[in-house]
Every structure is written in C-alpha cells, then in structure tokens.
Amino acid sequence: MKPLSLLIEILIILGVTIKNIEAEKHNKNQKERNVTTQVSMNEIKQFLSHTLEQRKLNKVINKRETLLGKKKNQRKLRIKGIQNKDLLKRNKSHSKKPAKKNFTDEGDQLFKMAIKILQQSRNQKQKEEAYILFAKAADMGNLKAMEKMADALLFGNVGTQNITAAIQLYESLAKEGSYKAQNALGFLSSYGIGMEYNQAKALIYYTFGSAGGSMMSQMILGYRYLSGINVLQNCEVALNHYKKVADYIADKLEKSEGIPVEKVRLTERPENLSSNSEILDWDIYQYYKFLAERGDVQLQVSLGQLHLIGRKGLDQDYYKALYYFLKAAKAGSANAMAFIGKMYLEGNAAAPQSNATAFKYFSMAANKGNAIGLHGLGLLYFYGKGVPVNYAEALKYFQKAAEKGWPNAQFQLGFMYYSGSGVWKDYKLAFKYFYLASQSGQPLAIYYLAEMYATGTGVLRSCRTAVELYKGVCELGHWAEKFLTAYFAYKDGDIDSSLVQYALLAEMGYEVAQSNSAFILESKKAKILEKEKMYPMALLLWNRAAIQGNAFARVKIGDYHYYGYGTKKDYQTAATHYSIAADKYHNAQAMFNLAYMYEHGLGIAKDIHLARRLYDMAAQTSPDARIPVFFALMRLETVHLLQDILFFNQFTMRRKWKKLDNTLGPYWDLFVIGLIVAMLIFLLRNRYR
C-alpha cells in the first residue's frame, strides 16, 4: 500500500470522527444521522467493524468527557424545570455556529484549491498534491471532496485501487443524498464488482441518482429503456432521459466547443496498440516538432490544433498552440490566421479576449478565401462582437464558408433558418444545413436535428431517430475523458483500473467501451471479478456491442456459442451470428467460419459448393484472409480429389474411407495437405538453386 493511500484513508477516518462529534454537539434536537464515512484497509478492518457496530447502536464515537458531563448537567436542569433556552440559543449562535461555519468554509476553500490544482496538473506529483487537499477537505466534512476520494479509490486515480473502501464511502455518501454515490453503487451492482450482482438494485440506485440530478444515471437509464435492458423497451421514456442530458451538453457546447475524445479500440492487434492512430506516439510527436521547427507549415498548423483542444493524448496548451499558429501565419497560412482569430475571439491564458484582434486575423484569413476565417467574420457580425449586429453580413459570410464545406458555418445557417434570426423561418432549409453539418460530426447540428425529430418540426416525428441523435450528443460529455485514462491504465498494465473505467462507460451505452470491457474480461487478466463470471459477462457485453453495429462483436458471439464460452455449445446459433456478420457487414472472418461450418455440416446442412463460394468471398473481402483460404481450399479440393480417384463406387468408398480413418486417424487429410505443401516447397527450392 502506498504511503499516500494510507495517509488519505486515515485522514478520512479522522475526519469522520470529528464530523460525528460536531454533529452531536450542534444538532442534539435533530434526528441522529446514521451515516459513516469510513475507508477500510486490511490493517484496520477490526477498528472499522467496531466503529460500524457502534454507529448501528446510535452511540457516539470517542465521546469527550466534558461533553458527556455537560449533557448530564443539562438533563438535570430540565428535570428541575430550570431551563434557559434563550441562553442556550445565544451560546450556540455566538460560539458553535461560527466555529462550524468556519470549519465548512475552510473545507470548501480546500476543495476549490484542489480542483484548480487537478485541472492544471501536468504530472502525477501534482495530482497527488490535489488529492491530499481533497482528503483534508473531506476531513472537514466536504461531501464533494468525499465523492472525489471515493472515485479515486474506485478507479485508482492516485495510489492503490481499493474497491471495498470505495463502496463503504459511497454507501455513506448515498445516505447523505449524494447522487454521484447512488450512480456508482448502481454501476457496481450491475456488474457485481465488490457487491452482489443485482440488476433490480442497480435500477433503483440509477433511478434515485437520476432524480437527484446525475447526468450519468440519466444516460444509463436512457440506454436501458432504449435497449430494453432489465426494463420494458420504451422509446419515449428513453427519449425523455436522453433529452435531459443532451440539453445539458448542448448548453456547454454553445459556450465553448466540446473537446473530442479519442476512443481507442483494444480489439486491434496488440502489436499496433502502442502506435494507435487515435493516440500520438511520443517519438512521432518529437519528430513532428522537429519538422515544425524546421519550417513545415502544415505540421505547425496541425500541432497548433492538437494543443489548442488537447487531442491525441496531448495536453491542452494554449501557449504552444499560439506559438505554432503564429509561426505558420508568418509563413502565410490562412488556416493559422483563422485559428489565431478564434483564440482571441474566445479568449484564453495565452490570447486574452479581444474582438478587434479576432476581427483582424479573421479578415486576413477571409481575404485568402479561408472558410474558417469567413465563418469567424460571420460570428462577429451575428453576435455583434466588435462590430454592430448585422444579420445580412453574417448570412453572407456563413453562406460563403458553407459553400466551402465548413460544418460550423453550415450549422450557423441552419440555426438562422431554424430560429428566424435575420431571415424568415424555414424548417426545410434548417434541416438541410443541420443535416449537412451533422455528416461532419458537428455536435450542435446533431442536437438540433434530434430536436426536430423529437418534436416533428419540419420533418415526420421519429422517436427512434431522435433518441439515436440525442445519444450521439450525450456521448460528448466530460465523462468521455475516461476513455483516455482507461486506455493509459491498460497500456501501463493496470488492468483492473482500466476495466472499471471502461465498464462504467459501457453501462452508459458507449459501444467502444462495451467491446473493450469484453476484450479485457475474456483475457481473464482482471482480478476484480471471479473467473467463472468473466465469460458470461463478456458475452453480455459483446452482445450489446453487436446490437449497436459492431461486426467484430457479432463474430465474437458466434465464437462463444461455437466453443461454448460462457454458454452452452450451440452450432446453430453460432452459424446464425456468423451469417449476420457475413451478410450485413461483409466480415471476412465470419465468411471463413461459416464456410468451414458448411464444409463439415456443423449446425447447418453440409454444402460443399456453398463452402467453396464463401471461402472465395472471404479472400476477396480481405487480403489477410487469402493465405488461410488458400490452405482451406487446398484441403477441400484434396479431399474431393481423393474421393473421386480412390472411391469410384459407393461401397468401396465407404470401406476404404473407414480404413484410412482407422489407419491414419481422423485427420489424415491434414497429413496429406502437409505432405503436398512440403513437396511444393522442396520443388521450389530445387528450382531456384
């Protein structure tokens, strides 16, 4: 156990003791709270169990002798009828309440300070400093700090992951009304991680969490009602849940553009994982920096963009972004000029908000015909930033930028026609521009399309379409940042931490997270679940991913039924899933597997001609399948050739076939193929000598 984890957990325990004493002193006329905020460790289990028993019996922990004596004296005074309520109130108001208020204020200040350090942290040491402050704030009774500590214990953000301790802390917070704790307990119950596997209980926790304001609980319930997971499938209820989250995300997006998060698929080949295209390898980044310093304008702009929004695993750094944009702008890059204008328009640490400077750089870019610059000028005129509001000018610039394919300009045009800003309302034109922008992934365009489908504005109402669009917007929430932390945890070998984070995202309906969670579970490297539960849980997650259109997941379901992983062997069901993957997604692996089943008559009627056709289709679909298909066809053709040559009549064929099986074994045909391949290699080697 790391010293930091020990310090944090001991601080929380001490804080709980102080909090309980304060509550007893200042709230004696209130109902006693049956809440404990304890964090257990192996070394102090006996102490914690003793403390919990005392709380169940409503006894005060470590009651001070002076407090006990004071209460006895007060009871004696009440019996004698000598009471002075006014005096007691004055004492409370002049001594106890200010002390408690100062205590709470100090906890709030520590929490805010820790949040600031955490947001600006660039290394593990700074994160540890932030969590030490969270521990101190939790010690002073700050519930938000306690939630942070519980999350740290669950996900292993700092120190050692301790799920048992996290659960106890979440249970205590849930009794205090924490919706985040309700959501966490629902998640743990739904997977059976550290708790009993109980979907009904999970649903109750999620319901309370959503009622308390948890956006994550709302999203989970939306996905459950959309897919019919442990509830009756109900599109309208799903729409209601997803809309609440989408409204929240859209409000954030309107204030500042959302940061897209890279979703790395662990199902890719392990040897390619470290150089995944979604995450920029450090060596490649250094090489790009070298080229950018040597004057590569395109790379200067690219690095500026990456640092501006913090993509591909790089930290957001406005100073570096402005540095690269200025270098590229000096070299004449219109894109760089436009991005500098954007930085000054929005304002940040490196480029303080300045409408005049933004107008200058947007104009420079627009004069070169740059779509981003034209869109920037349109924004200035639309909102009246540094210039008078002029919808006609805004419309002109938006149209020019939209014609060049800039999705943000297409969205702005759609919004003008949707809201009637400077133009007549035209829902058909609004739908057209929203749709064009949505094809490039513009999140607000997707949101307004969902609004139109949900209300039937300008289009035929479609609940299913609206829910799917809302779901896409919801997946842009800040919780998606866990994709990066989960990936890096997996890459660093912290499998349990990675699994918990991916599993939470999977519960929220992220298809990539469902696939990644299933992939980790089937590897059986995780320790937080029993071995016998891993394959059934992986099968469940593969199934959810397959329903959302993942072809690889569909093939995996076929494999699980074929081999009997997490379920009974069922060749017929396996063939059904392979057929779906082959017909709907043109998956080469599914075609190959299905061909093998047709060749041997496994779960379906034997059909050699259809097997041969599927083998050929697999080879045409994927170059990687050509070699396996070559050997499979060689085997198939060899068997039939031997049948035609050696077994010229039915009686002789049956007798000699059995003789070969008895003499050489059931896999004699593989032996023949190996012999033929060896002969071919021998002949080729002799030919080139």
XYZ file of C-alpha atoms in Angstrom:
689
model
C 0.000 0.000 0.000
C 1.473 3.360 -0.998
C 2.018 5.941 1.781
C -0.298 8.400 0.021
C -3.232 5.961 0.043
C -2.610 5.229 3.724
C -2.494 8.944 4.533
C -5.677 9.677 2.562
C -7.708 6.888 4.097
C -6.557 7.657 7.673
C -7.386 11.335 7.140
C -10.890 10.423 6.014
C -11.419 8.238 9.101
C -10.227 11.021 11.409
C -12.421 13.473 9.569
C -15.463 11.282 10.048
C -14.823 11.119 13.793
C -14.585 14.917 14.053
C -17.700 15.310 11.920
C -19.710 12.954 14.118
C -18.693 14.830 17.308
C -19.604 18.179 15.732
C -22.977 16.816 14.612
C -23.694 15.540 18.147
C -22.823 18.908 19.711
C -24.724 21.165 17.339
C -27.704 19.055 16.304
C -28.912 17.344 19.512
C -32.577 18.229 18.720
C -32.306 16.715 15.243
C -32.573 13.076 14.323
C -29.175 11.444 14.539
C -27.670 10.624 11.185
C -26.904 7.016 10.654
C -24.044 7.779 8.327
C -20.472 6.692 8.377
C -17.752 7.855 6.029
C -15.112 5.303 6.648
C -12.460 3.930 4.392
C -11.355 0.448 5.311
C -7.956 -1.060 4.828
C -6.725 -4.516 5.627
C -4.675 -3.245 8.535
C -7.613 -1.509 10.259
C -10.563 -3.801 9.481
C -11.158 -4.618 13.151
C -11.284 -0.955 14.083
C -13.741 -0.157 11.294
C -16.084 -3.059 12.088
C -16.153 -1.965 15.728
C -16.927 1.610 14.656
C -19.755 0.491 12.368
C -21.357 -1.542 15.169
C -21.232 1.481 17.437
C -22.971 3.591 14.776
C -25.704 0.970 14.370
C -26.415 1.230 18.129
C -26.532 5.060 17.835
C -23.603 5.515 20.262
C -21.174 8.385 19.951
C -17.617 7.540 18.920
C -14.917 8.674 21.325
C -17.259 10.930 23.284
C -15.411 13.543 25.231
C -15.822 13.505 28.980
C -16.536 17.206 29.080
C -19.347 16.857 26.535
C -20.847 13.935 28.461
C -20.768 15.880 31.709
C -22.307 18.890 30.044
C -25.224 16.833 28.702
C -25.860 15.255 32.121
C -25.997 18.691 33.721
C -28.434 19.860 31.078
C -30.736 16.884 31.708
C -30.663 17.603 35.464
C -31.570 21.211 34.825
C -34.503 20.164 32.619
C -35.805 17.794 35.331
C -35.764 20.590 37.888
C -37.510 22.875 35.457
C -34.593 25.265 35.369
C -34.064 25.841 31.681
C -32.852 28.834 29.805
C -33.488 28.268 26.123
C -32.583 31.803 25.177
C -29.202 31.442 26.824
C -28.556 28.154 25.037
C -29.511 29.688 21.700
C -27.211 32.638 22.312
C -24.370 30.283 23.205
C -24.952 28.293 20.044
C -25.223 31.323 17.814
C -22.179 33.094 19.257
C -19.833 30.139 19.687
C -20.808 26.901 17.979
C -22.324 28.142 14.711
C -19.427 30.430 13.764
C -16.972 27.631 14.505
C -18.941 25.200 12.374
C -19.310 27.769 9.569
C -15.572 28.467 9.558
C -14.915 24.735 9.537
C -17.190 24.260 6.498
C -15.846 27.302 4.655
C -12.286 26.093 5.073
C -13.295 22.705 3.625
C -14.912 24.427 0.636
C -11.793 26.511 0.033
C -9.552 23.433 0.167
C -11.850 21.645 -2.271
C -11.761 24.534 -4.762
C -7.994 24.759 -4.437
C -7.644 21.016 -5.082
C -9.884 21.240 -8.168
C -7.748 24.054 -9.560
C -4.523 22.107 -8.992
C -6.043 18.992 -10.554
C -7.180 20.872 -13.662
C -3.732 22.404 -14.130
C -1.793 19.256 -13.212
C 0.769 18.028 -15.701
C 2.283 15.128 -13.753
C 1.458 12.528 -11.121
C 3.046 14.519 -8.300
C 0.683 17.457 -8.848
C -2.295 15.084 -8.899
C -1.160 13.615 -5.586
C -0.984 17.129 -4.100
C -4.549 17.759 -5.270
C -5.813 14.559 -3.656
C -4.090 15.370 -0.375
C -6.126 18.580 -0.347
C -9.261 16.589 -1.220
C -8.523 14.359 1.779
C -8.199 17.392 4.063
C -11.429 18.876 2.699
C -13.171 15.534 3.248
C -11.768 15.572 6.780
C -13.693 18.799 7.281
C -16.947 17.248 6.081
C -16.956 18.455 2.452
C -19.212 15.979 0.598
C -17.833 16.830 -2.845
C -14.321 16.076 -1.614
C -15.555 12.767 -0.216
C -17.021 11.949 -3.645
C -13.647 12.692 -5.231
C -11.918 10.415 -2.735
C -14.419 7.626 -3.360
C -13.854 7.949 -7.128
C -10.088 7.861 -6.586
C -10.405 4.628 -4.610
C -12.714 3.052 -7.196
C -10.771 4.000 -10.319
C -7.279 4.030 -8.827
C -6.712 7.640 -9.891
C -3.986 8.064 -7.293
C -2.458 5.419 -5.073
C -3.801 1.881 -4.911
C -7.259 0.922 -6.117
C -9.449 -0.125 -3.182
C -12.972 -1.064 -4.269
C -14.093 -2.252 -0.824
C -13.172 1.090 0.719
C -14.820 2.945 -2.159
C -18.085 1.031 -1.654
C -18.223 1.855 2.052
C -17.609 5.516 1.323
C -20.232 5.542 -1.458
C -22.793 3.922 0.858
C -22.161 6.615 3.442
C -22.458 9.374 0.853
C -25.631 7.823 -0.579
C -27.273 8.133 2.829
C -26.319 11.814 2.736
C -28.190 12.128 -0.576
C -25.197 12.118 -2.962
C -26.483 11.341 -6.461
C -22.953 10.524 -7.622
C -22.721 7.846 -4.945
C -26.130 6.468 -5.993
C -24.908 6.189 -9.574
C -21.660 4.488 -8.533
C -23.475 1.926 -6.375
C -25.853 1.203 -9.250
C -22.906 0.599 -11.574
C -21.145 -1.722 -9.119
C -24.361 -3.680 -8.504
C -24.986 -4.098 -12.230
C -21.597 -5.801 -12.711
C -21.255 -7.450 -9.327
C -17.947 -5.681 -8.687
C -17.323 -5.741 -4.937
C -21.068 -6.138 -4.405
C -23.782 -8.680 -5.080
C -24.777 -8.864 -8.746
C -28.290 -7.408 -8.609
C -29.834 -5.689 -11.619
C -33.025 -4.745 -9.738
C -30.992 -2.989 -7.060
C -28.895 -1.278 -9.720
C -32.051 0.049 -11.365
C -33.232 1.505 -8.048
C -29.878 3.222 -7.483
C -29.936 4.668 -11.008
C -33.494 5.916 -10.513
C -32.547 7.724 -7.289
C -29.376 9.045 -8.934
C -31.283 10.479 -11.904
C -33.878 12.018 -9.577
C -31.041 13.702 -7.680
C -29.565 15.196 -10.852
C -26.972 12.674 -12.033
C -26.464 13.081 -15.772
C -24.695 9.735 -15.901
C -27.684 7.989 -14.301
C -29.985 9.715 -16.784
C -27.841 8.470 -19.646
C -27.704 4.909 -18.278
C -31.486 4.803 -17.857
C -31.915 6.205 -21.370
C -29.761 3.413 -22.780
C -31.582 0.758 -20.728
C -35.010 1.865 -21.913
C -33.759 2.177 -25.484
C -32.348 -1.365 -25.488
C -34.794 -2.989 -23.062
C -32.120 -3.958 -20.515
C -33.935 -5.256 -17.405
C -36.841 -2.918 -18.212
C -39.554 -2.927 -20.838
C -38.268 -1.292 -24.009
C -39.783 2.180 -24.202
C -38.560 4.717 -26.737
C -40.474 7.652 -25.237
C -39.007 7.115 -21.761
C -35.533 6.766 -23.317
C -36.138 10.000 -25.225
C -37.031 11.817 -22.014
C -33.819 10.675 -20.264
C -31.505 11.341 -23.199
C -33.013 14.779 -23.879
C -32.195 15.972 -20.355
C -28.559 15.021 -20.814
C -28.409 16.373 -24.380
C -29.808 19.741 -23.230
C -27.059 19.905 -20.602
C -24.331 19.030 -23.147
C -25.686 21.433 -25.784
C -25.611 24.267 -23.266
C -21.935 23.513 -22.603
C -21.189 23.276 -26.328
C -22.784 26.635 -27.078
C -20.456 28.299 -24.586
C -17.332 26.606 -25.918
C -16.687 23.858 -28.422
C -16.520 20.387 -26.951
C -13.225 18.534 -26.985
C -13.490 15.307 -28.987
C -12.076 12.330 -27.113
C -10.173 9.563 -28.863
C -11.809 6.180 -28.357
C -9.112 3.549 -28.823
C -10.264 0.010 -29.604
C -8.344 -2.613 -27.659
C -9.552 -5.249 -30.125
C -6.925 -4.090 -32.578
C -3.810 -6.182 -32.882
C -1.672 -5.864 -29.738
C 1.443 -5.046 -31.746
C -0.323 -1.995 -33.214
C -1.825 -0.823 -29.938
C 1.089 1.361 -28.856
C 1.093 3.177 -32.209
C -2.673 3.503 -32.439
C -3.707 6.248 -34.835
C -6.009 7.729 -32.182
C -3.087 8.377 -29.791
C 0.024 10.193 -30.962
C 3.164 8.263 -30.061
C 5.708 10.361 -28.141
C 8.545 9.662 -30.596
C 6.348 10.655 -33.528
C 5.340 13.814 -31.672
C 9.006 14.736 -31.190
C 9.636 14.109 -34.885
C 6.710 16.359 -35.825
C 8.058 19.064 -33.510
C 11.436 18.831 -35.215
C 9.871 19.237 -38.674
C 7.667 22.088 -37.466
C 10.698 23.951 -36.126
C 12.386 23.410 -39.489
C 9.539 25.307 -41.180
C 6.929 22.689 -42.130
C 3.845 24.957 -42.183
C 1.305 22.126 -42.393
C 2.737 20.466 -39.286
C 2.867 23.801 -37.474
C -0.880 24.212 -38.012
C -1.559 20.582 -37.068
C 0.426 20.817 -33.819
C -1.276 24.118 -33.033
C -4.698 22.464 -33.426
C -3.705 19.481 -31.278
C -2.504 21.723 -28.458
C -5.473 24.077 -28.814
C -8.016 21.423 -27.861
C -5.755 18.745 -26.354
C -6.214 15.881 -28.803
C -4.490 12.552 -29.470
C -3.240 12.221 -25.905
C -1.571 15.658 -25.808
C -2.304 18.158 -23.047
C -4.222 21.304 -23.851
C -1.639 24.100 -24.012
C -2.748 27.499 -25.326
C 0.774 28.914 -25.310
C 2.142 26.162 -27.542
C -0.914 26.405 -29.791
C -0.458 30.166 -30.263
C 3.288 29.690 -30.805
C 2.781 27.262 -33.703
C -0.088 29.261 -35.210
C 1.985 32.462 -35.213
C 4.893 30.691 -36.928
C 2.562 29.310 -39.596
C 0.750 32.646 -40.004
C 4.061 34.404 -40.651
C 4.650 31.873 -43.412
C 1.278 32.839 -44.947
C -1.000 30.054 -43.674
C -4.634 31.189 -43.856
C -5.742 28.388 -41.521
C -3.264 29.554 -38.890
C -4.545 33.139 -39.170
C -8.123 31.918 -38.718
C -7.226 29.852 -35.655
C -5.443 32.821 -34.084
C -8.615 34.837 -34.638
C -10.612 32.040 -32.987
C -8.312 32.050 -29.959
C -8.698 35.812 -29.481
C -12.448 35.631 -30.018
C -12.921 33.004 -27.289
C -10.122 34.285 -25.036
C -7.678 32.189 -23.010
C -4.496 32.482 -20.958
C -2.241 32.905 -24.000
C -4.597 35.071 -26.057
C -6.801 37.374 -23.918
C -10.239 38.041 -25.384
C -10.044 40.786 -27.996
C -12.726 41.317 -30.654
C -10.514 43.758 -32.549
C -7.612 41.282 -32.790
C -10.022 38.491 -33.719
C -11.518 40.667 -36.493
C -8.031 41.438 -37.779
C -6.948 37.819 -38.130
C -10.323 36.605 -39.404
C -10.195 39.283 -42.108
C -6.655 38.277 -43.115
C -7.776 34.648 -43.463
C -11.048 35.549 -45.228
C -9.174 37.649 -47.798
C -7.367 34.458 -48.763
C -10.713 32.700 -49.187
C -10.341 30.646 -45.997
C -13.605 29.051 -44.809
C -12.697 29.289 -41.101
C -11.926 32.996 -41.469
C -15.203 33.629 -43.325
C -17.108 31.784 -40.600
C -15.303 33.838 -37.934
C -16.363 37.120 -39.542
C -19.905 35.774 -39.740
C -19.864 35.095 -35.990
C -18.658 38.631 -35.222
C -21.488 40.175 -37.235
C -24.087 37.690 -35.954
C -23.354 38.330 -32.270
C -22.199 41.944 -32.651
C -18.733 41.417 -31.213
C -16.587 44.447 -32.000
C -18.970 45.392 -34.818
C -22.690 46.265 -34.940
C -25.058 43.286 -35.258
C -25.673 42.730 -38.965
C -27.569 39.572 -39.876
C -27.256 40.259 -43.611
C -23.455 40.371 -43.400
C -23.419 37.314 -41.136
C -25.601 35.391 -43.600
C -23.295 36.350 -46.466
C -20.156 35.127 -44.720
C -21.824 31.952 -43.424
C -23.010 31.087 -46.934
C -19.535 31.582 -48.395
C -17.977 29.385 -45.696
C -20.724 26.758 -46.024
C -20.147 26.532 -49.768
C -16.550 25.617 -48.973
C -17.805 22.772 -46.774
C -17.084 24.220 -43.325
C -19.527 22.375 -40.981
C -19.694 25.123 -38.332
C -20.881 27.577 -40.977
C -23.455 25.066 -42.220
C -24.739 24.773 -38.663
C -24.958 28.546 -38.250
C -27.001 28.809 -41.442
C -29.291 26.070 -40.190
C -29.691 27.866 -36.859
C -30.564 31.160 -38.569
C -33.341 29.488 -40.572
C -34.459 27.434 -37.537
C -34.726 30.428 -35.191
C -35.626 33.053 -37.794
C -32.605 35.214 -36.964
C -32.405 37.818 -39.730
C -34.308 35.544 -42.149
C -37.770 34.023 -42.417
C -38.129 30.766 -40.537
C -37.666 27.872 -42.943
C -37.512 24.447 -41.303
C -36.752 22.682 -44.571
C -33.651 24.787 -45.141
C -32.756 24.468 -41.465
C -32.990 20.689 -41.730
C -30.863 20.731 -44.884
C -27.997 22.655 -43.290
C -28.212 20.796 -39.969
C -28.014 17.527 -41.875
C -25.001 18.668 -43.917
C -23.172 19.792 -40.782
C -24.084 16.583 -38.919
C -22.402 14.497 -41.613
C -19.114 16.050 -40.480
C -19.941 15.381 -36.823
C -20.909 18.937 -35.825
C -22.401 18.250 -32.360
C -24.856 21.165 -32.156
C -26.192 20.330 -35.617
C -26.838 16.779 -34.384
C -28.600 18.191 -31.317
C -30.940 20.397 -33.342
C -31.691 17.539 -35.739
C -32.680 15.491 -32.692
C -34.908 18.356 -31.542
C -36.633 18.452 -34.921
C -37.229 14.682 -34.981
C -38.380 14.657 -31.343
C -40.990 17.363 -31.896
C -41.815 16.673 -35.546
C -40.692 20.164 -36.552
C -40.120 20.306 -40.313
C -39.861 16.502 -40.505
C -42.000 13.500 -39.696
C -41.641 12.756 -35.981
C -39.439 9.752 -35.227
C -38.734 8.800 -31.632
C -36.074 6.233 -32.551
C -34.147 8.660 -34.782
C -34.351 11.411 -32.164
C -33.046 9.089 -29.440
C -30.133 7.923 -31.587
C -29.187 11.533 -32.331
C -29.546 12.617 -28.697
C -27.398 9.652 -27.685
C -24.637 10.853 -30.009
C -24.700 14.286 -28.348
C -24.730 12.790 -24.845
C -21.591 10.801 -25.611
C -19.683 14.090 -25.937
C -19.971 14.718 -22.194
C -16.940 15.262 -19.961
C -17.245 11.663 -18.716
C -15.898 10.517 -22.106
C -12.466 11.645 -20.884
C -12.308 8.295 -19.082
C -11.553 6.707 -22.462
C -8.057 8.195 -22.309
C -7.390 7.372 -18.648
C -8.713 3.829 -19.171
C -6.510 3.342 -22.230
C -3.368 4.576 -20.492
C -4.158 2.418 -17.447
C -4.445 -0.616 -19.738
C -1.232 0.292 -21.515
C 0.550 0.625 -18.140
C -0.676 -2.802 -17.049
C -3.283 -1.596 -14.534
C -5.967 -3.930 -15.884
C -8.439 -3.598 -13.006
C -8.470 0.199 -13.131
C -8.881 0.117 -16.905
C -11.723 -2.402 -16.703
C -13.692 -0.401 -14.106
C -13.500 2.750 -16.228
C -14.409 1.012 -19.482
C -17.221 -0.889 -17.727
C -18.769 2.358 -16.455
C -18.689 3.834 -19.966
C -20.126 0.582 -21.322
C -23.013 0.859 -18.863
C -23.689 4.327 -20.285
C -24.067 2.845 -23.775
C -20.683 3.524 -25.406
C -20.187 0.746 -27.954
C -16.377 1.078 -27.976
C -16.300 0.733 -24.179
C -18.528 -2.355 -24.359
C -16.118 -4.005 -26.801
C -13.080 -3.011 -24.746
C -14.614 -4.271 -21.490
C -15.495 -7.605 -23.108
C -11.989 -7.867 -24.565
C -10.402 -7.361 -21.115
C -12.808 -9.795 -19.452
C -12.174 -12.601 -21.926
C -8.424 -12.221 -21.403
C -9.083 -13.169 -17.746
C -6.366 -10.787 -16.542
C -8.694 -8.810 -14.284
C -8.863 -9.664 -10.586
C -11.967 -7.755 -9.528
C -14.362 -10.424 -10.837
C -14.438 -14.180 -10.279
C -13.049 -16.227 -13.175
C -16.321 -18.078 -13.755
C -18.188 -14.762 -14.219
C -15.863 -13.326 -16.841
C -17.000 -15.216 -19.954
C -20.750 -14.745 -19.274
C -20.208 -11.027 -18.615
C -18.003 -10.719 -21.712
C -20.694 -12.437 -23.807
C -23.281 -9.986 -22.479
C -21.102 -7.008 -23.439
C -20.224 -8.435 -26.872
C -23.956 -8.823 -27.467
C -24.652 -5.192 -26.533
C -21.849 -4.013 -28.821
C -23.126 -6.212 -31.666
C -26.620 -4.726 -31.362
C -25.033 -1.292 -31.868
C -23.475 -2.419 -35.140
C -20.054 -3.827 -34.215
C -19.262 -6.597 -36.729
C -16.305 -7.902 -34.728
C -18.571 -8.286 -31.683
C -21.069 -10.234 -33.799
C -18.336 -12.668 -34.829
C -17.285 -12.968 -31.180
C -20.805 -14.001 -30.175
C -20.627 -16.709 -32.836
C -17.283 -17.873 -31.422
C -18.662 -18.028 -27.883
C -21.553 -20.249 -28.991
C -19.286 -22.350 -31.211
C -16.763 -23.109 -28.458
C -19.156 -22.894 -25.511
C -17.553 -19.907 -23.761
C -19.892 -18.547 -21.096
C -22.784 -20.517 -22.584
C -23.604 -23.969 -23.967
C -22.171 -25.086 -27.301
C -24.695 -24.267 -29.983
C -23.505 -24.600 -33.596
C -26.832 -23.433 -34.980
C -26.762 -20.154 -33.022
C -23.092 -19.686 -33.934
C -23.927 -20.106 -37.628
C -26.755 -17.569 -37.280
C -24.414 -14.904 -35.887
C -21.735 -15.657 -38.492
C -24.389 -15.287 -41.192
C -25.446 -11.857 -39.850
C -21.824 -10.654 -39.760
C -21.169 -12.003 -43.268
C -24.367 -10.720 -44.930
C -24.796 -7.393 -43.152
C -21.205 -6.310 -42.516
C -19.294 -8.354 -45.136
C -16.904 -9.586 -42.467
C -14.205 -11.886 -43.905
C -13.710 -13.823 -40.659
C -17.442 -14.558 -40.467
C -17.433 -15.766 -44.091
C -14.491 -18.085 -43.407
C -16.074 -19.512 -40.244
C -19.400 -20.028 -41.982
C -17.682 -21.741 -44.914
C -15.967 -24.158 -42.514
C -19.331 -24.967 -40.904
C -20.921 -25.614 -44.312
C -17.969 -27.790 -45.288
C -18.386 -30.016 -42.227
C -22.133 -29.655 -41.707
C -21.855 -28.158 -38.225
C -25.243 -26.795 -37.138
C -26.327 -26.422 -40.769
C -26.763 -28.731 -43.752
C -23.491 -29.761 -45.381
C -22.960 -27.871 -48.641
C -19.532 -28.101 -50.269
C -20.372 -25.732 -53.122
C -21.592 -23.009 -50.739
C -18.494 -23.558 -48.575
C -16.247 -23.069 -51.589
C -18.117 -19.897 -52.532
C -17.839 -18.429 -49.017
C -14.104 -19.199 -48.901
C -13.666 -17.282 -52.164
C -15.729 -14.351 -50.855
C -13.598 -14.171 -47.700
C -10.413 -13.978 -49.797
C -11.903 -11.232 -51.975
C -13.131 -9.235 -48.976
C -9.855 -9.150 -47.033
C -6.256 -9.643 -48.225
C -5.427 -11.090 -44.784
C -7.780 -13.997 -45.477
C -6.054 -15.133 -48.674
C -3.496 -17.466 -47.108
C -5.946 -19.216 -44.727
C -8.418 -19.521 -47.603
C -5.723 -20.985 -49.862
C -4.974 -23.779 -47.388
C -8.666 -24.351 -46.643
C -9.469 -24.694 -50.346
C -6.426 -26.914 -50.886
C -7.670 -29.184 -48.127
C -11.211 -29.213 -49.501
C -10.098 -29.909 -53.096
C -7.628 -32.593 -51.999
C -10.337 -34.464 -50.114
C -12.634 -34.364 -53.123
C -9.872 -35.372 -55.484
C -9.092 -38.392 -53.347
C -12.790 -39.212 -53.200
C -13.049 -39.088 -57.000
C -9.890 -41.128 -57.626
C -9.894 -43.739 -54.867
C -13.566 -44.255 -54.169
C -15.146 -44.820 -57.588
C -18.175 -46.571 -56.185
C -20.175 -46.085 -53.056
C -19.412 -49.446 -51.428
C -15.678 -49.233 -51.984
C -15.671 -45.599 -50.894
C -17.226 -46.322 -47.504
C -14.960 -49.295 -46.807
C -11.701 -47.553 -47.743
C -12.665 -44.316 -46.048
C -13.097 -46.163 -42.749
C -9.834 -47.993 -43.361
C -7.964 -44.718 -43.820
C -9.542 -43.299 -40.678
C -8.567 -46.360 -38.677
C -5.040 -46.477 -40.077
C -4.051 -42.805 -40.187
C -6.580 -41.303 -37.791
C -9.474 -38.893 -38.393
C -7.121 -36.091 -39.516
C -5.350 -37.992 -42.247
C -6.456 -35.359 -44.786
C -4.438 -32.719 -42.926
C -1.438 -35.019 -43.119
C -1.881 -35.281 -46.892
C -2.089 -31.499 -47.224
C 1.091 -31.108 -45.189
C 2.833 -33.652 -47.403
C 1.758 -31.803 -50.551
C 2.946 -28.466 -49.159
C 6.304 -29.996 -48.231
C 6.678 -31.372 -51.743
C 5.879 -27.967 -53.259
C 8.465 -26.257 -51.052
C 11.043 -28.891 -51.978
C 10.371 -28.441 -55.702
C 10.538 -24.644 -55.470
C 13.843 -24.730 -53.596
C 15.380 -27.063 -56.172
C 14.124 -24.841 -58.971
C 15.966 -21.732 -57.723
C 19.248 -23.474 -56.897
